[in-house]
Amino acid sequence: MSEYSIDTLNKRFEGLNASEQFDGYSGVEVVVDENTSYFAGSTAGRVLTIQNPLGTQEQADKALARIRGFQYQPFTATRALASPAAELGDGISLNGMYSGIYHITRDYNSLMTADVDAPNDEEIDHEYPFKPKENREINRKFSAIESEFRIQSNEIAAKVSETGGSSSSVSWSLTSTAWTVKANGTEVFKVDRNGATVTGKITATSGKIGGFDIGSNAISYNGLTWNGNKNGIYLGSSGIQLGSTSGAYFQASNSGVVKAHNMTLTGTLNIGGTNITAAALRSGAQSAYTNGGTWSTGAGYGYNYNNATQSGNAGPRLFNCGALNVTGTSDFGNTLRASGGAIINGLKIGTMYNYTSVSIQTKTIDGTTIHYLGY
Amino acid sequence: MYTVSNLWNEIFTGQKHHWYEYTVVIGESGRLITKAGENITFGGVAILVSQGGADSGFGESQIESLSISLRAFSENVPSVGSCLSGELDLSMIRPAGEIPRMALVRPYVRITNGEQTSEWIPQGIFYIDTRETTQNDDGLDVITIHAYDAMLMTERDYPDTTHSWPVVDTAVVSEIAAALGVGVDERTWAVMTDAYQISAPVGYSMREILGYIAAMYAGNWVMNYDGDLLLIPINSIPPETNYLVDSGGFAIVFGGDRILV
């Protein structure tokens, strides 16, 4: 049985050229493909790169355990009297230098002279980058495949039709017109020439949609932020804001505070549970209108008051109204001026102007000066 | 180092001048011929001789040149995961016997000091790839042969298998060796101790699978002198030892043994 041993030649060779011994191996990189590789050890010393599509991390670890610390000694010996029993992988000792037999070319003659070497033709010895044969082959393959894909991409777009996945969970279908994804048999995502359609949950914290910027907790238009002063739109966790706070704007906060520059209500305004309408305001039926101040209306409007009581001069003043109907005991503490007829049942009047007719069903006129009565 | 006899070592380390003799066996069988390459006949019939051993090979008198190149790396850098073919170049007086296509070429070598002669040891098994016949100055046909060892045959698809995959890597190597009709060097099994599981090698050549296995063990495949598969780790060389030598660099021996210092 053969075993690896040492052929000690000492000075029995014609020529010897030895390079500096390599650093010891400290790492192993197993390259599986362009995107996958496994590394063991460190880059402190030399790293052995292994191309292997069957590679694993375990292989990298074990390969490193085998070669860690091994120092390769390059050399070339010409016309060495190497024993014909010496084999590849044996050690060889030449004039104090020790290495291995990694390449041997023997001429058969009575001396059995041989050129023996441990080759060294690495990148560091070249002015231009050098790649080992394996790397070049892999690169050529990837380049060829990439070129092929590029050339045939149009044909693929026109011809491809594939399906995959599980119909019971997530499946996909790729045809010449659309790419669809289904979950439990229901289409949840589709891309066709019109764009993408999503059914179901969408999560995004950045990007744009319809001109709106998507943020982590808001979407906005024109960069408007809460209480910001840009003329845009903000819909976010603080509330809703339209327009700049430095100008006309509308704002509704998440705590229920509404601010508006101008507002037109066409329906009902509810304050504290009470609906307030424009007609009710005009009729005085709302207590809001009994709280003093001057109310000047246009001619032709009629108003009905019921129990619109207000004491003193702070009471409502009614000017230039149309027909007036007071059905309850109402106190116009200051002025009542009406251009239409007035039916008053229970009335206290401070000053009354411009009545075309007054029908007083209760005769008591107490402390009141009536001007122009009977016009 | 190929295992040699004590006689070999005795001649090699002896004080008497020694030299080597070599021979080449071509094909599985041949015919007995004269030095000029003409058939020696008996009753008009060429005499068939066995080509099974080195003694029946062509000697130095018929061989003009013989050279064998073996390598353990695929490139001129330390690398692993390859299958390397040995190459043989032979130029000799064309033998009278027929040389079939892809015929075997088996060189042998021995050591002698004129009084003692060792056994023949093989130098590999090669298969003829190309051949060319010319004439030398003596008007004799000279055939020039270029041959590779059996590693070149691993380029074929992985053979029909009886395994239930995946299987352990050693079983894969054995199956490939059987398909090639070669053995496996015992040193290989001493290296392959990690028992990696190999998946079905569909679409792979035997060479690719061997290369992947070699990569797992940080080594390369070659064919040894017996023609068997051998996995050589990148760091196969044994620890350095030094022997006592004389001023000419020759080992000083004591009782036939070199003196380790």
XYZ file of C-alpha atoms in Angstrom:
636
model
C 0.000 0.000 0.000
C 1.267 3.430 -0.892
C 1.466 6.272 1.561
C 2.431 9.892 1.340
C 6.097 10.264 2.180
C 9.068 12.475 1.422
C 11.474 12.254 -1.483
C 14.655 13.796 -0.139
C 16.700 15.046 -3.101
C 18.858 17.549 -1.300
C 21.119 18.865 -4.101
C 20.264 16.305 -6.771
C 18.693 18.647 -9.296
C 19.859 20.959 -12.034
C 17.916 24.076 -11.180
C 15.724 25.263 -8.326
C 13.523 28.326 -8.131
C 11.542 28.748 -4.929
C 9.108 31.575 -4.157
C 8.198 32.837 -0.724
C 6.054 30.458 1.272
C 2.362 31.395 1.369
C 0.688 32.468 4.577
C -1.101 29.681 6.376
C -4.742 29.050 5.502
C -7.113 30.722 7.964
C -10.386 30.617 6.061
C -12.463 28.651 3.565
C -15.126 30.097 1.308
C -17.471 27.649 -0.396
C -19.114 29.349 -3.370
C -22.359 27.656 -4.368
C -23.497 30.122 -7.015
C -23.492 33.806 -7.783
C -25.656 34.612 -4.777
C -24.791 31.946 -2.227
C -21.561 31.211 -0.431
C -20.460 29.920 2.972
C -17.466 31.121 4.912
C -15.559 29.577 7.772
C -12.615 30.986 9.704
C -11.122 34.397 9.136
C -9.304 36.407 6.508
C -6.308 36.945 8.760
C -4.307 34.469 6.667
C -4.965 32.841 3.343
C -8.493 31.902 2.217
C -9.155 28.840 0.071
C -12.034 29.450 -2.322
C -13.956 26.332 -3.321
C -16.505 26.290 -6.141
C -19.134 23.677 -5.351
C -22.848 23.801 -6.227
C -23.402 21.144 -3.536
C -21.653 23.280 -0.913
C -22.854 23.795 2.658
C -21.670 25.601 5.766
C -20.725 22.241 7.241
C -18.370 21.638 4.324
C -16.744 25.017 4.819
C -16.242 24.318 8.515
C -14.795 20.850 7.953
C -12.596 21.888 5.048
C -11.121 24.622 7.204
C -10.474 22.112 9.967
C -8.511 20.058 7.449
C -6.309 22.781 6.028
C -6.064 25.397 8.780
C -2.481 26.558 9.111
C -1.191 24.712 6.043
C 1.463 26.771 4.244
C 1.980 26.195 0.550
C 5.556 26.402 -0.697
C 5.843 27.205 -4.417
C 8.924 26.032 -6.277
C 10.197 24.713 -9.585
C 12.982 22.143 -9.828
C 14.393 21.138 -13.201
C 16.008 17.823 -14.046
C 15.558 16.611 -10.510
C 16.510 13.050 -9.712
C 13.135 12.350 -8.188
C 12.442 8.734 -7.474
C 10.076 7.078 -9.948
C 8.275 5.816 -6.864
C 7.494 9.399 -5.826
C 3.844 10.317 -6.438
C 1.682 13.381 -6.633
C 0.982 14.586 -3.117
C 4.282 13.347 -1.702
C 6.615 15.717 0.092
C 9.898 16.728 -1.500
C 12.998 18.154 0.120
C 15.343 20.162 -2.084
C 18.467 21.696 -0.607
C 16.719 22.635 2.630
C 13.434 23.691 1.018
C 10.415 21.528 1.757
C 7.257 21.373 -0.331
C 5.004 18.922 -2.161
C 4.945 17.301 -5.577
C 1.947 18.885 -7.295
C 3.150 18.683 -10.887
C 5.750 16.364 -12.322
C 6.875 15.765 -15.878
C 9.293 12.885 -16.128
C 11.506 11.935 -19.040
C 12.169 8.219 -18.979
C 15.851 7.509 -19.168
C 18.433 5.840 -17.022
C 18.357 8.716 -14.490
C 14.615 9.273 -14.573
C 15.084 13.047 -14.480
C 11.956 15.046 -13.895
C 10.775 18.630 -13.768
C 8.908 18.956 -10.499
C 6.999 21.926 -9.207
C 4.447 23.336 -6.848
C 3.002 25.977 -9.173
C 2.544 29.606 -8.267
C 1.015 31.861 -10.840
C -1.287 33.984 -8.784
C -2.919 37.329 -9.308
C -0.336 39.129 -7.215
C 2.269 38.194 -9.780
C 0.313 39.693 -12.634
C 0.023 43.295 -13.623
C -3.435 42.613 -14.942
C -6.201 40.919 -12.908
C -6.156 37.171 -13.118
C -9.060 34.815 -12.539
C -8.701 31.074 -12.066
C -10.244 28.826 -14.660
C -13.255 28.006 -12.492
C -14.112 31.667 -12.001
C -13.845 32.342 -15.686
C -16.123 29.429 -16.504
C -18.736 30.565 -14.008
C -18.586 34.134 -15.249
C -18.906 32.972 -18.831
C -21.981 30.941 -17.941
C -23.667 33.818 -16.166
C -22.817 36.201 -18.994
C -24.194 33.814 -21.574
C -27.400 33.245 -19.639
C -27.850 36.956 -19.041
C -27.373 37.703 -22.737
C -29.841 35.020 -23.666
C -32.457 36.461 -21.341
C -31.966 39.911 -22.755
C -32.222 38.746 -26.321
C -35.352 36.734 -25.738
C -37.095 39.016 -23.269
C -39.571 40.278 -25.869
C -40.457 36.765 -26.912
C -40.905 35.761 -23.311
C -43.240 38.685 -22.714
C -45.345 37.578 -25.628
C -45.333 33.839 -25.096
C -44.964 33.071 -21.448
C -47.817 31.342 -19.684
C -47.125 29.696 -16.380
C -48.907 28.887 -13.177
C -47.643 27.850 -9.803
C -48.218 27.655 -6.068
C -51.016 25.943 -4.201
C -54.630 26.647 -4.997
C -55.481 26.077 -1.326
C -53.183 28.833 -0.073
C -51.386 31.191 -2.413
C -51.174 30.614 -6.142
C -50.054 32.670 -9.076
C -50.685 32.826 -12.752
C -48.509 34.483 -15.359
C -49.963 34.925 -18.828
C -49.142 37.134 -21.780
C -51.673 39.724 -20.567
C -51.632 39.644 -16.781
C -49.984 38.419 -13.633
C -52.387 37.512 -10.868
C -52.000 36.256 -7.319
C -54.776 34.455 -5.524
C -55.189 33.675 -1.841
C -57.509 30.810 -1.014
C -58.883 31.017 -4.528
C -59.671 34.734 -4.394
C -57.727 37.178 -6.509
C -55.858 39.583 -4.245
C -53.368 41.106 -6.663
C -53.375 41.650 -10.371
C -51.062 43.453 -12.743
C -52.122 44.086 -16.319
C -51.677 46.819 -18.875
C -53.994 49.112 -16.890
C -51.853 48.875 -13.754
C -52.084 47.008 -10.477
C -55.254 46.053 -8.631
C -55.135 45.000 -5.005
C -57.989 43.433 -3.105
C -57.499 43.237 0.631
C -54.956 44.640 2.992
C -52.346 47.131 1.813
C -49.606 48.336 4.067
C -47.332 51.187 3.104
C -45.342 53.760 5.028
C -43.885 55.603 2.090
C -44.531 56.409 -1.533
C -47.252 58.255 -3.384
C -50.840 57.572 -4.254
C -52.887 59.921 -6.425
C -50.449 62.744 -5.812
C -50.657 62.283 -2.052
C -47.495 61.521 -0.145
C -47.712 58.442 2.083
C -46.085 58.905 5.461
C -45.760 56.713 8.511
C -48.902 58.175 10.139
C -50.472 60.493 7.572
C -51.033 61.125 3.939
C -50.676 64.676 2.696
C -50.785 66.827 -0.380
C -48.232 69.521 -1.124
C -46.314 68.650 2.025
C -48.877 70.058 4.462
C -48.373 69.036 8.065
C -50.668 69.478 11.056
C -50.910 73.207 11.830
C -48.678 73.749 8.835
C -48.833 76.775 6.604
C -48.765 75.245 3.150
C -51.763 75.328 0.890
C -52.379 71.603 0.879
C -54.221 68.766 2.542
C -53.388 66.779 5.644
C -55.140 63.550 6.700
C -53.415 62.023 9.624
C -53.316 60.984 13.219
C -53.756 64.616 14.431
C -56.888 65.205 12.395
C -57.804 66.795 9.112
C -56.557 70.128 7.820
C -57.340 71.868 4.568
C -55.316 74.943 3.748
C -52.702 76.949 5.567
C -53.192 78.116 9.145
C -51.693 81.406 8.067
C -54.674 81.994 5.750
C -58.154 80.631 5.172
C -58.306 77.074 6.377
C -60.486 74.342 7.806
C -59.294 72.104 10.599
C -60.894 69.307 12.567
C -58.659 67.860 15.247
C -58.754 64.326 16.609
C -60.155 65.842 19.855
C -63.205 67.344 18.107
C -62.125 70.940 17.738
C -63.301 72.430 14.448
C -61.963 75.632 13.057
C -63.155 77.199 9.837
C -62.634 80.446 8.034
C -66.041 80.568 6.292
C -68.950 78.192 6.647
C -72.247 77.771 4.895
C -74.763 75.391 6.412
C -77.621 74.249 4.243
C -79.158 71.958 6.832
C -79.387 71.896 10.585
C -76.911 73.123 13.095
C -77.020 71.210 16.318
C -75.589 72.795 19.377
C -75.653 70.895 22.610
C -78.354 68.594 21.340
C -80.536 71.379 19.979
C -81.096 71.641 16.264
C -80.831 75.207 15.096
C -82.253 76.137 11.706
C -82.138 79.374 9.795
C -85.975 79.610 9.936
C -86.014 79.077 13.673
C -83.421 81.726 14.098
C -85.473 84.126 12.082
C -88.708 83.348 13.984
C -87.081 83.982 17.297
C -88.179 80.601 18.501
C -84.659 79.938 19.486
C -83.538 81.335 22.774
C -80.356 82.320 21.061
C -82.214 85.235 19.584
C -83.481 86.564 22.922
C -80.126 87.370 24.203
C -80.085 91.031 23.272
C -78.544 92.987 20.494
C -80.168 94.630 17.509
C -81.888 92.487 14.961
C -82.542 94.333 11.750
C -84.374 92.443 9.102
C -85.601 93.174 5.669
C -89.229 94.061 4.969
C -91.685 91.329 4.201
C -90.516 88.836 6.787
C -92.937 87.765 9.436
C -91.868 86.546 12.809
C -93.563 84.604 15.487
C -92.540 84.982 19.054
C -93.618 82.843 21.908
C -92.503 83.668 25.408
C -89.525 85.687 24.053
C -89.122 87.289 27.395
C -86.215 89.472 28.154
C -86.006 91.998 30.906
C -84.764 95.575 30.805
C -82.959 97.285 28.004
C -81.017 94.186 27.202
C -84.032 92.648 25.531
C -84.231 92.144 21.822
C -84.878 94.990 19.506
C -86.923 94.248 16.476
C -86.669 96.610 13.525
C -88.364 96.684 10.183
C -89.920 93.312 10.335
C -92.983 92.232 8.413
C -96.060 90.857 10.130
C -95.457 90.287 13.791
C -97.254 87.737 15.853
C -96.584 87.541 19.520
C -98.515 84.719 21.094
C -96.976 84.572 24.488
C -95.848 87.033 27.024
C -92.843 88.539 25.354
C -90.753 91.374 26.573
C -89.170 93.560 23.967
C -87.424 95.638 26.516
C -86.297 98.305 24.125
C -87.548 98.767 20.602
C -90.165 97.132 18.427
C -90.470 98.403 14.891
C -92.478 96.490 12.353
C -93.733 97.467 8.933
C -96.375 94.749 8.762
C -99.342 94.193 11.011
C -98.704 92.900 14.450
C -100.823 90.605 16.515
C -99.629 90.830 19.987
C -100.886 88.764 22.843
C -98.992 89.505 25.925
C -96.428 92.152 25.096
C -94.219 94.502 26.878
C -92.849 97.158 24.587
C -90.261 99.783 25.365
C -90.687 101.823 22.184
C -92.845 100.962 19.229
C -92.280 102.468 15.776
C -93.972 102.394 12.379
C -96.885 100.105 12.944
C -99.436 100.179 10.199
C -101.909 98.469 12.460
C -101.810 97.207 15.934
C -104.332 94.871 17.408
C -104.105 94.771 21.112
C -106.053 91.913 22.511
C -104.958 92.607 26.022
C -105.716 96.163 26.869
C -103.008 96.828 29.233
C -100.432 99.220 27.872
C -98.386 99.842 30.841
C -95.884 102.681 30.843
C -95.495 102.550 27.071
C -95.328 105.497 24.723
C -96.910 104.627 21.416
C -95.617 106.615 18.412
C -97.424 107.015 15.142
C -100.114 104.636 16.178
C -102.753 104.429 13.491
C -100.501 104.913 10.461
C 5.344 7.210 -2.375
C 4.614 4.047 -4.256
C 5.450 1.045 -2.116
C 8.667 -0.593 -3.246
C 10.530 -3.631 -2.048
C 13.428 -3.717 0.337
C 15.555 -4.690 -2.624
C 14.615 -1.472 -4.378
C 15.575 0.538 -1.306
C 18.764 -1.430 -0.905
C 19.834 -0.698 -4.470
C 18.747 2.929 -4.195
C 20.682 3.598 -1.017
C 23.579 1.313 -1.816
C 27.079 2.485 -2.531
C 27.107 1.005 -6.006
C 26.032 3.114 -8.938
C 22.416 2.510 -9.830
C 20.191 3.408 -12.746
C 16.684 2.769 -13.971
C 15.204 0.621 -16.705
C 11.777 1.024 -18.182
C 9.364 -0.730 -20.466
C 5.985 -0.067 -22.024
C 3.193 -2.554 -22.451
C 0.709 -1.718 -25.172
C -2.638 -3.428 -25.528
C -3.927 -6.521 -23.860
C -2.078 -8.891 -26.197
C 0.587 -8.847 -28.895
C 2.832 -10.840 -31.100
C 6.422 -11.814 -30.552
C 8.577 -9.671 -32.797
C 12.198 -9.148 -33.752
C 14.164 -6.032 -32.866
C 13.295 -4.717 -36.310
C 9.644 -5.163 -35.507
C 9.081 -8.216 -37.686
C 6.935 -11.063 -36.489
C 8.688 -14.128 -35.200
C 6.733 -17.009 -36.525
C 6.428 -20.664 -35.705
C 5.305 -22.731 -38.631
C 4.334 -19.560 -40.420
C 2.133 -18.356 -37.610
C 2.921 -15.295 -35.521
C 3.495 -16.144 -31.926
C 1.020 -14.478 -29.573
C 2.422 -13.312 -26.287
C 0.707 -12.179 -23.154
C 0.877 -8.458 -22.537
C -0.244 -8.787 -18.965
C 3.139 -8.027 -17.369
C 6.009 -5.605 -17.659
C 8.369 -8.292 -18.886
C 6.352 -8.573 -22.073
C 6.586 -4.861 -22.783
C 8.635 -2.924 -25.270
C 12.074 -2.086 -23.960
C 14.347 0.847 -24.302
C 15.771 -0.491 -27.531
C 12.449 0.164 -29.255
C 11.485 3.328 -27.401
C 12.822 6.584 -28.746
C 11.279 8.765 -26.075
C 8.805 8.460 -23.243
C 7.511 11.179 -21.031
C 4.669 11.335 -18.511
C 3.127 14.457 -17.053
C 1.026 14.346 -13.902
C -0.520 17.241 -12.028
C -2.612 17.748 -8.921
C -4.017 21.258 -9.669
C -6.145 22.306 -12.602
C -4.391 25.654 -12.883
C -1.035 27.043 -11.934
C -2.377 27.926 -8.494
C -3.358 25.828 -5.495
C -6.966 24.830 -6.144
C -9.392 22.051 -5.252
C -12.417 20.292 -6.723
C -10.870 19.064 -9.971
C -10.219 15.775 -11.744
C -6.810 15.784 -13.369
C -5.779 13.512 -16.197
C -2.256 12.258 -16.522
C -0.755 12.442 -20.009
C 1.751 10.202 -21.729
C 3.812 10.904 -24.827
C 5.519 7.917 -26.403
C 7.599 7.592 -29.538
C 8.781 4.090 -30.464
C 9.511 1.691 -33.293
C 6.141 0.671 -34.558
C 5.387 -2.799 -33.202
C 4.140 -5.433 -35.553
C 1.226 -6.245 -33.354
C -2.036 -4.503 -33.983
C -2.764 -1.605 -31.721
C -6.512 -1.313 -31.274
C -8.317 1.952 -30.760
C -7.925 3.344 -27.247
C -5.478 0.600 -26.479
C -3.938 0.451 -23.040
C -0.440 1.840 -22.559
C 1.264 0.767 -19.345
C 4.788 1.971 -18.565
C 6.897 0.281 -15.896
C 10.183 1.136 -14.276
C 12.720 -0.708 -12.136
C 16.041 0.027 -10.490
C 19.286 -1.872 -10.986
C 22.947 -1.640 -10.143
C 24.063 -4.159 -12.719
C 24.193 -6.963 -10.202
C 20.841 -6.552 -8.538
C 17.564 -5.673 -10.228
C 14.361 -4.727 -8.475
C 10.788 -5.493 -9.338
C 8.936 -3.484 -11.953
C 6.701 -0.796 -10.538
C 3.886 0.673 -12.646
C 3.830 4.273 -13.768
C 0.150 4.491 -14.570
C -2.391 3.157 -17.035
C -3.103 5.242 -20.100
C -5.392 4.996 -23.112
C -4.274 6.008 -26.596
C -5.948 9.167 -27.809
C -3.964 10.003 -30.953
C -1.294 8.201 -32.942
C 0.923 9.146 -35.833
C 3.348 7.001 -37.818
C 6.507 8.330 -39.440
C 9.835 6.839 -40.539
C 13.131 7.317 -38.786
C 16.586 7.598 -40.291
C 16.875 3.820 -40.381
C 13.737 3.520 -42.455
C 11.767 2.017 -39.623
C 8.210 3.033 -38.869
C 8.012 5.116 -35.742
C 4.697 5.548 -34.023
C 4.082 8.575 -31.852
C 1.342 8.169 -29.296
C -0.424 10.630 -27.033
C -2.467 9.007 -24.293
C -4.529 9.974 -21.252
C -5.285 8.027 -18.140
C -8.772 6.849 -17.205
C -9.729 10.204 -15.672
C -10.697 11.367 -19.142
C -13.431 8.735 -19.203
C -15.196 10.405 -16.291
C -16.557 12.950 -18.756
C -19.402 10.539 -19.464
C -22.818 10.828 -17.851
C -23.216 9.292 -14.438
C -23.889 5.576 -15.014
C -27.087 3.708 -14.328
C -27.328 3.376 -10.602
C -28.763 0.881 -8.199
C -28.645 3.273 -5.271
C -31.614 4.719 -3.483
C -30.574 8.349 -3.316
C -29.257 10.212 -1.476
C -26.307 8.003 -0.630
C -23.069 8.497 1.221
C -20.211 9.953 -0.822
C -18.013 6.866 -0.582
C -20.737 4.806 -2.264
C -20.824 7.311 -5.118
C -17.064 7.068 -5.589
C -17.226 3.274 -5.577
C -19.986 3.304 -8.172
C -18.012 5.614 -10.446
C -14.876 3.511 -10.051
C -16.846 0.407 -10.961
C -18.256 2.142 -14.032
C -14.728 3.078 -15.092
C -13.394 -0.389 -14.369
C -10.792 0.926 -11.944
C -10.127 0.588 -8.260
C -9.922 3.186 -5.513
C -6.641 3.920 -3.761
C -6.885 3.082 -0.064
C -5.604 6.528 0.839
C -8.851 7.935 -0.545
C -10.960 6.199 2.085
C -8.688 7.552 4.806
C -9.575 11.049 3.617
C -13.298 10.580 2.962
C -14.462 10.316 6.559
C -17.184 12.983 6.672
C -19.840 10.780 5.052
C -21.558 13.544 3.098
C -24.919 12.597 1.612
C -25.044 13.031 -2.174
C -28.299 13.607 -4.028
C -29.127 11.820 -7.264
C -26.628 13.118 -9.859
C -29.211 13.624 -12.576
C -27.713 15.406 -15.549
C -24.197 15.424 -14.104
C -21.132 13.738 -15.507
C -19.013 11.457 -13.354
C -16.251 14.045 -13.517
C -18.518 16.752 -12.110
C -19.665 14.594 -9.225
C -16.119 13.548 -8.405
C -15.074 17.186 -8.539
C -17.793 18.230 -6.104
C -16.768 15.475 -3.708
C -13.119 16.501 -4.028
C -14.117 20.063 -3.166
C -15.836 18.834 -0.003
C -12.542 17.360 1.156
C -10.348 20.219 -0.106
C -8.618 17.999 -2.627
C -8.374 16.854 -6.235
C -8.730 13.545 -8.025
C -5.943 11.865 -9.975
C -5.228 8.338 -11.137
C -2.389 6.683 -9.270
C 0.370 4.488 -10.687
C -1.863 1.431 -10.435
C -4.569 3.184 -12.426
C -6.815 3.622 -9.401
C -8.745 6.715 -8.323
C -6.899 8.766 -5.724
C -8.189 11.803 -3.855
C -5.248 14.010 -2.914
C -5.919 16.632 -0.237
C -4.277 19.981 -0.869
C -2.222 19.469 2.277
C -1.377 15.803 1.772
C 2.348 16.182 2.319
C 3.646 14.666 5.554
C 5.414 16.732 8.213
C 8.912 17.729 7.208
C 11.767 15.467 8.211
C 15.493 15.801 7.621
C 18.044 13.136 6.928
C 21.750 13.261 7.444
C 23.463 13.839 4.092
C 26.967 14.001 2.738
C 28.539 16.980 0.960
C 27.008 15.828 -2.309
C 23.534 15.841 -0.843
C 23.199 12.076 -0.729
C 21.721 10.480 2.337
C 24.164 8.833 4.707
C 22.826 5.387 5.523
C 23.409 3.046 8.383
C 22.639 -0.563 7.636
C 20.704 0.512 4.567
C 18.546 3.023 6.428
C 18.766 6.801 6.190
C 19.598 8.615 9.414
C 16.859 10.958 10.621
C 18.097 14.123 12.320
